mmCIF file of C-alpha atoms in Angstrom:
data_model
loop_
_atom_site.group_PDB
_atom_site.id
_atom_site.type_symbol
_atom_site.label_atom_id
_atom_site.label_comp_id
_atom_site.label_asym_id
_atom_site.label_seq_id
_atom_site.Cartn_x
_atom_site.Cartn_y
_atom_site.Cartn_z
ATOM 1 C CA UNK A 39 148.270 98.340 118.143
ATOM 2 C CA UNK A 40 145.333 97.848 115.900
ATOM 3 C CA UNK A 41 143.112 100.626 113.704
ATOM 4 C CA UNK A 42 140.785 101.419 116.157
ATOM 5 C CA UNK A 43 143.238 101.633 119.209
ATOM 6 C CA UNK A 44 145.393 104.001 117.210
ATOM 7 C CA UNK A 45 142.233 106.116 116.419
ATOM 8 C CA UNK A 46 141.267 106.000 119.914
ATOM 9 C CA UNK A 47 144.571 107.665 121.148
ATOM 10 C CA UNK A 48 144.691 110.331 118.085
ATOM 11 C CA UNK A 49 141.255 111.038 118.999
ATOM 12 C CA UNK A 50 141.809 111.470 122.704
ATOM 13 C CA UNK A 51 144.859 113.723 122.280
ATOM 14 C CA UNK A 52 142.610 116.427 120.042
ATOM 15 C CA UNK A 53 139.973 116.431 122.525
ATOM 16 C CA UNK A 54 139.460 119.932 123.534
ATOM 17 C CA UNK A 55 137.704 120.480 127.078
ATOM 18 C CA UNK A 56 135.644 123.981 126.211
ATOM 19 C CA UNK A 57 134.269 122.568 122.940
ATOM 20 C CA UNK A 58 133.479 119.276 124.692
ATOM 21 C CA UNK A 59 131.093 121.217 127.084
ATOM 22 C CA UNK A 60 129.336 122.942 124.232
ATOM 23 C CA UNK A 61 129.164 120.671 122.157
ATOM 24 C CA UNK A 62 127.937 117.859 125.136
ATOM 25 C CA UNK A 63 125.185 120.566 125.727
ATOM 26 C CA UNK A 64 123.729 119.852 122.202
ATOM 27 C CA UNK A 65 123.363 116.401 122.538
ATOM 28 C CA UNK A 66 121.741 115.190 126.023
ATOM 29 C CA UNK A 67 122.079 111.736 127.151
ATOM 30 C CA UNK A 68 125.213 111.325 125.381
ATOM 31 C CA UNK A 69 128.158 111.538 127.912
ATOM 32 C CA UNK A 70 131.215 110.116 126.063
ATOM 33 C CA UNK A 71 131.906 113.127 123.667
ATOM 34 C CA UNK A 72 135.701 114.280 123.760
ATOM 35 C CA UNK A 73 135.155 117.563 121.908
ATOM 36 C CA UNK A 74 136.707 116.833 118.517
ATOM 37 C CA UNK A 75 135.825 119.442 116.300
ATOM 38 C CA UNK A 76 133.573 117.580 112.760
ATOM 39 C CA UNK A 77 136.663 119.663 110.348
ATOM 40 C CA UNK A 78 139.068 117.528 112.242
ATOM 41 C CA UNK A 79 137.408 114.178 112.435
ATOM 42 C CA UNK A 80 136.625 114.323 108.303
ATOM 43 C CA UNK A 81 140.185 115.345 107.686
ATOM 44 C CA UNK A 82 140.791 111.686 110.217
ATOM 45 C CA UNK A 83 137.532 109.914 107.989
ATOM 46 C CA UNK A 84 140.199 111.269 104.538
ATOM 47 C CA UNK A 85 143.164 109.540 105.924
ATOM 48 C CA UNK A 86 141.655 106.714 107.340
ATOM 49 C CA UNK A 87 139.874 104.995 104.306
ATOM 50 C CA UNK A 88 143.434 105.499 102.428
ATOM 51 C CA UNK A 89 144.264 102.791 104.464
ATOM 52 C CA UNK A 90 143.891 98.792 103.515
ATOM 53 C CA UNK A 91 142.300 98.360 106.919
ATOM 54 C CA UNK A 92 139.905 100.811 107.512
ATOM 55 C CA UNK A 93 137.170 97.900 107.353
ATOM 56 C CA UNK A 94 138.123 96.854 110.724
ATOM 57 C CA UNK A 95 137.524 100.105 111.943
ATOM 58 C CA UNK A 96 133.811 100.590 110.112
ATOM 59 C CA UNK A 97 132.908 96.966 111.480
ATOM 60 C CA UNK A 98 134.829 97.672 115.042
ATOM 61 C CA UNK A 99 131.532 97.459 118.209
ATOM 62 C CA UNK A 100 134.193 98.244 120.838
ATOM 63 C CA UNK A 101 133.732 101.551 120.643
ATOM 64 C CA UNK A 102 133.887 104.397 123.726
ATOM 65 C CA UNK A 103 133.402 107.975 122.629
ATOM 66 C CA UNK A 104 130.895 109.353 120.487
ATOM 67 C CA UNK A 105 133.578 110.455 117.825
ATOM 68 C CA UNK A 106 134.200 107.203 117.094
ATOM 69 C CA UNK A 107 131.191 105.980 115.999
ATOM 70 C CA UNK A 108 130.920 109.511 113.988
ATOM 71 C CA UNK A 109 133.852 108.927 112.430
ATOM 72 C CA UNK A 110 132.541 105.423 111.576
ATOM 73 C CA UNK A 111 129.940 106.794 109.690
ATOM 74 C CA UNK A 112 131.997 108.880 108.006
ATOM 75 C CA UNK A 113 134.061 106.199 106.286
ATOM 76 C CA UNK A 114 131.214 104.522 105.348
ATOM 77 C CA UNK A 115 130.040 107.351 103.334
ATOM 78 C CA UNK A 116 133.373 108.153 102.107
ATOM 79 C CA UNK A 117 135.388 105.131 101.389
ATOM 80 C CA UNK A 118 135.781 103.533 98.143
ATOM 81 C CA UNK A 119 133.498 99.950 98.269
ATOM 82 C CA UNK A 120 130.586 99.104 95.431
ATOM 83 C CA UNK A 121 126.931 99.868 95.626
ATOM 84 C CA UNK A 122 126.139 96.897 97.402
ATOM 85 C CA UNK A 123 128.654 96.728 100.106
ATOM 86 C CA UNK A 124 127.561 100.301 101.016
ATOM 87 C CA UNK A 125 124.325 99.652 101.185
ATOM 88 C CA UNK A 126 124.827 96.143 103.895
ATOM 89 C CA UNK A 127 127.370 98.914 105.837
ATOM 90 C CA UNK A 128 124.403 100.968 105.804
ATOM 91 C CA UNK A 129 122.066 98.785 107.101
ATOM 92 C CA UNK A 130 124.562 97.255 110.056
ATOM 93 C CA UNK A 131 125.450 100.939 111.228
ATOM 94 C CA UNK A 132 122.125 102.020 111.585
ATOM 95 C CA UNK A 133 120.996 100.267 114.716
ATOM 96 C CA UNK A 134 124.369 102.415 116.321
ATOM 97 C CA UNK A 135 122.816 105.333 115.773
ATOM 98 C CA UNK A 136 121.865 107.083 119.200
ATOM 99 C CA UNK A 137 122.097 110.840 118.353
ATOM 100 C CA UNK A 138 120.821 113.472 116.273
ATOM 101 C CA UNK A 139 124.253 114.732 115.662
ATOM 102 C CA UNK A 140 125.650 111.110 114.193
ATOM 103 C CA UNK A 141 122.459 110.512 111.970
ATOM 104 C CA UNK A 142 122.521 114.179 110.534
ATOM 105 C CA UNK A 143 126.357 113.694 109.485
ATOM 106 C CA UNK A 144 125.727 110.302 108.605
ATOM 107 C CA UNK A 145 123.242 110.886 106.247
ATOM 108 C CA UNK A 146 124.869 114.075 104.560
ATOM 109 C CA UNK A 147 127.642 111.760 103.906
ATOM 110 C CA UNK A 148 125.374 108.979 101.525
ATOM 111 C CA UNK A 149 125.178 111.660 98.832
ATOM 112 C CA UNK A 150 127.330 109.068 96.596
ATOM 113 C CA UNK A 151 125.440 105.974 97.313
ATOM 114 C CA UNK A 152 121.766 108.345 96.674
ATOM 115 C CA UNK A 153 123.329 109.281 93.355
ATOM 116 C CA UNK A 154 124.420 106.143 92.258
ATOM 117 C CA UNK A 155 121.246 104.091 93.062
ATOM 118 C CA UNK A 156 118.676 106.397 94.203
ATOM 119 C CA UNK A 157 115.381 104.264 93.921
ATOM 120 C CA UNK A 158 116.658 101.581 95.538
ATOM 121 C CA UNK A 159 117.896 103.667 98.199
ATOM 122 C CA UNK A 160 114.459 105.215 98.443
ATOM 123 C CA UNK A 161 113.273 101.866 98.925
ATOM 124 C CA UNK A 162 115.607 101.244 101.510
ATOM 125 C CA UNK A 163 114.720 103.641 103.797
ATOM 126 C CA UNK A 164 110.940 103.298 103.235
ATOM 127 C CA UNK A 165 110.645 100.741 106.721
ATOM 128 C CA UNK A 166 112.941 103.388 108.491
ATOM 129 C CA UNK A 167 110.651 106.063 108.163
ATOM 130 C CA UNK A 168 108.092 103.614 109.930
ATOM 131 C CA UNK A 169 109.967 102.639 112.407
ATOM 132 C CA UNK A 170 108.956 103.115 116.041
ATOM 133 C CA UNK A 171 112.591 104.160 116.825
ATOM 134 C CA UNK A 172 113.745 107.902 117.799
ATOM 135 C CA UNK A 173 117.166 107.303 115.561
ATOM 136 C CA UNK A 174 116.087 104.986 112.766
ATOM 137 C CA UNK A 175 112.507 107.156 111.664
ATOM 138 C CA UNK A 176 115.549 110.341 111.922
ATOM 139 C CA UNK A 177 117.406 108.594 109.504
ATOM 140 C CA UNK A 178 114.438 108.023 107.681
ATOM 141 C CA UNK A 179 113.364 111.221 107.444
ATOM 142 C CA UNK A 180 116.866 113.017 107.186
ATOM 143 C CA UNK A 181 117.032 110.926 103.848
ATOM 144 C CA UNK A 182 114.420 112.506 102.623
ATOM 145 C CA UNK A 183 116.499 115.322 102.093
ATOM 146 C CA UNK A 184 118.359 114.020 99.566
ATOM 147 C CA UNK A 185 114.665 113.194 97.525
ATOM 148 C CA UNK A 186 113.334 117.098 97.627
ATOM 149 C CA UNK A 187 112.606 116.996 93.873
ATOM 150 C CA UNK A 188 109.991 117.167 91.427
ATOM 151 C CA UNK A 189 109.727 113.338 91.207
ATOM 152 C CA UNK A 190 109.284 113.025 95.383
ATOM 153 C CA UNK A 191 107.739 116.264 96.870
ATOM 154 C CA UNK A 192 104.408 114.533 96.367
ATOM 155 C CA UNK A 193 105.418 111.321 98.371
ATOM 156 C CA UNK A 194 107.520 113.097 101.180
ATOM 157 C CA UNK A 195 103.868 115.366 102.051
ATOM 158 C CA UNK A 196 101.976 112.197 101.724
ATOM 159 C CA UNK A 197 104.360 110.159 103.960
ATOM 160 C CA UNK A 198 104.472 113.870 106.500
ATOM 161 C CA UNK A 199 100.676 113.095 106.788
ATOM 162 C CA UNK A 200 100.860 109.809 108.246
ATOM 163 C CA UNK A 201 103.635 110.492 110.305
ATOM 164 C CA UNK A 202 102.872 110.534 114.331
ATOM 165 C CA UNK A 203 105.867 109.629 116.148
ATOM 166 C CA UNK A 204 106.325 111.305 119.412
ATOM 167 C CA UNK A 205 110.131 111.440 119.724
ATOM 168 C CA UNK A 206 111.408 114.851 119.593
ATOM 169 C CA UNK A 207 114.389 114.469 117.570
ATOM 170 C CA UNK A 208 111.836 112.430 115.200
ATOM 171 C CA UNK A 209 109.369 115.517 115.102
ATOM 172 C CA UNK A 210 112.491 118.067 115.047
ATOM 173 C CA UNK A 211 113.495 116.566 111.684
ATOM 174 C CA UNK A 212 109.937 115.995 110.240
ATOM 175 C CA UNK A 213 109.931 120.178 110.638
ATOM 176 C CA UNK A 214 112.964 120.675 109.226
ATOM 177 C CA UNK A 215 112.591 118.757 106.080
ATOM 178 C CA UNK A 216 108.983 120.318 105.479
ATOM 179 C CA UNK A 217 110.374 123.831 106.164
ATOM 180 C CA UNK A 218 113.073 122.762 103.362
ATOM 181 C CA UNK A 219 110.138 121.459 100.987
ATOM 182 C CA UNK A 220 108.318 125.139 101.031
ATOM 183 C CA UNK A 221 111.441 126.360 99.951
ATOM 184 C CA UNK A 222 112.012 124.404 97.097
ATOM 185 C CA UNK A 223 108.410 123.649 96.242
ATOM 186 C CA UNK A 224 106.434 126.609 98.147
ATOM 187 C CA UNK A 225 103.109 126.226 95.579
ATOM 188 C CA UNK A 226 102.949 122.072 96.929
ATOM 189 C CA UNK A 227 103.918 122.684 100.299
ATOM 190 C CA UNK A 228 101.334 125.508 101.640
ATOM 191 C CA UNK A 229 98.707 124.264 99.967
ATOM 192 C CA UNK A 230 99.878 120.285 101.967
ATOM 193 C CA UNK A 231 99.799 122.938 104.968
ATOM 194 C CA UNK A 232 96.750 124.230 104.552
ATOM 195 C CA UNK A 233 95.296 120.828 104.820
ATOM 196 C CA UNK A 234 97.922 119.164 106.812
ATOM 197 C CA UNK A 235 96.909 116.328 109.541
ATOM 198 C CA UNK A 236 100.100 116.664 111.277
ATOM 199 C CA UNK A 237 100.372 116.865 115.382
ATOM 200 C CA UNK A 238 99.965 121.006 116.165
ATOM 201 C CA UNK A 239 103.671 120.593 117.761
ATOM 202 C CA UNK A 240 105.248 119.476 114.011
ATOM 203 C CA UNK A 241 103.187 121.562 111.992
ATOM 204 C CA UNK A 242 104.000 124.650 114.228
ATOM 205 C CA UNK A 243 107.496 123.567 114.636
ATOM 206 C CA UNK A 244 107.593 123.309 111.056
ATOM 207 C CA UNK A 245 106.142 127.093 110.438
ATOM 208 C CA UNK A 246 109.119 127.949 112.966
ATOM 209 C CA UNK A 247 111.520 126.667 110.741
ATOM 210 C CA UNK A 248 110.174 128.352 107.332
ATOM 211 C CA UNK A 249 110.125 131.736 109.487
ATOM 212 C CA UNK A 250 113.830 131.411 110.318
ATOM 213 C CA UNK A 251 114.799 131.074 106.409
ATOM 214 C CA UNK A 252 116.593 133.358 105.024
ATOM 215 C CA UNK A 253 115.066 131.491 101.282
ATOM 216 C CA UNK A 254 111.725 133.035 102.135
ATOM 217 C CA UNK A 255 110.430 136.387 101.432
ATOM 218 C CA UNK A 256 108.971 139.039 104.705
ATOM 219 C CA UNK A 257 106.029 139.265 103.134
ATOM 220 C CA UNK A 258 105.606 135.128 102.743
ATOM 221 C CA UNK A 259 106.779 134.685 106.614
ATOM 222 C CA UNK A 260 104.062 137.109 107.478
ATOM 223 C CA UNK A 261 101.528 134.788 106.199
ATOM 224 C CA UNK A 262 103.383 131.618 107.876
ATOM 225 C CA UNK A 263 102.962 133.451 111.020
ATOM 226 C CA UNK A 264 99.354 133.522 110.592
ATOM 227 C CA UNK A 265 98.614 130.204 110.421
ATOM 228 C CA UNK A 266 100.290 128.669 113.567
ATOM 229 C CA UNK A 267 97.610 126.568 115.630
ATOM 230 C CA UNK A 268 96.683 126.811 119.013
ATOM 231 C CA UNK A 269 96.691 124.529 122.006
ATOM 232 C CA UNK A 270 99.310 122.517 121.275
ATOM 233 C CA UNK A 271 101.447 120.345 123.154
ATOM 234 C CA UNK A 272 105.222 120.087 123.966
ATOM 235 C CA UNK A 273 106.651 117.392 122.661
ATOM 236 C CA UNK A 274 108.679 115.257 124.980
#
């Protein structure tokens, strides 16, 4: 039995029916979740690059359940390789990428390869952020997160002004970044709103998101409230 077969059956015998259904309900159009809690799957990701053949696994296209491929992208992030070889694991896993809930974890685990090269990784994701693909402009712009500093915030509202995608989960995580920008940098980011050219559906979805922060003052949400749009349209 190799890596990923042995994965497959440890996976399968922690899937857990009621958190299958819930958690199934968050991501539609994805129908081969198990229900394998994300605590349980790192603690898997921990053990698994221990091993001398946990490459096989990151490179495996075989496949079936969403928690593999999660906990592919977990090893990635987490296993001991240079700069470079993360990077090219990077770019192949990527294109496998069909879910908000894979990107997000995905990119929270790159933290390592950000620190240890972060311009070049800003480079990296620069075509991403163009791209004309739901999942690879998310991973685009769910990078970003890891570049909401003094040396970026003017870039990231420059680049939030050209952006038009349509894709909701691309939208959804233009909003959330930008709500995370006014809290770190609220003087940069209202005035960008003020004068923002994003679609009314981002821009309000992103004055949504600042509202729900528990980072921002009553009096500061009252005046986010004030300047939602009108007419806009629901994004698809």
């Amino acid at each position: 039995m190799d890596i990923s077969e042995e994965i497959r059956n440890e996976l399968e015998s922690l899937a857990d029916t009621k958190y299958r259904e819930f958690h199934a309900s968050l991501l539609p159009g994805t129908d081969n979740v198990l229900g394998v809690r994300i605590p349980q799957l790192r603690a898997m990701a921990k053990r698994i690059i221990k091993r001398d053949d946990w490459r096989a696994f990151a490179e495996a296209d075989d496949t079936l359940y969403y928690e593999e491929r999660m906990l592919q992208g977990m090893v990635i992030g987490m296993a001991k390789m240079d700069f470079s070889e993360r990077m090219e694991r990077v770019r192949r896993f990527i294109p496998h990428i069909d879910n908000w809930a894979v990107c997000d974890i995905f990119c929270g685990e790159l933290k390592t390869l950000v620190r240890k090269g972060k311009e070049e990784v800003w480079k990296f994701i620069q075509p991403y952020l163009c791209s004309d693909k739901e999942f690879e402009v998310r991973y685009g712009i769910v990078m970003l997160f890891h570049y909401i500093d003094e040396e970026h915030i003017g870039e990231i509202l420059t680049y939030a002004d050209r952006f038009s995608h349509e894709a909701y989960y691309a939208r959804m995580a233009m909003a959330w970044v930008l709500s995370i920008c006014f809290v770190k940098f609220p003087a940069e980011t209202m005035e960008y709103l003020k004068r923002s050219q994003l679609d009314n559906w981002t821009y309000n979805k992103t004055l949504q998101k600042i509202t729900e922060s528990l980072r921002v003052d009553k009096e500061t949400k009252q005046v986010i409230r004030g300047m939602k749009r009108k007419d806009i349209r629901r994004a698809e």
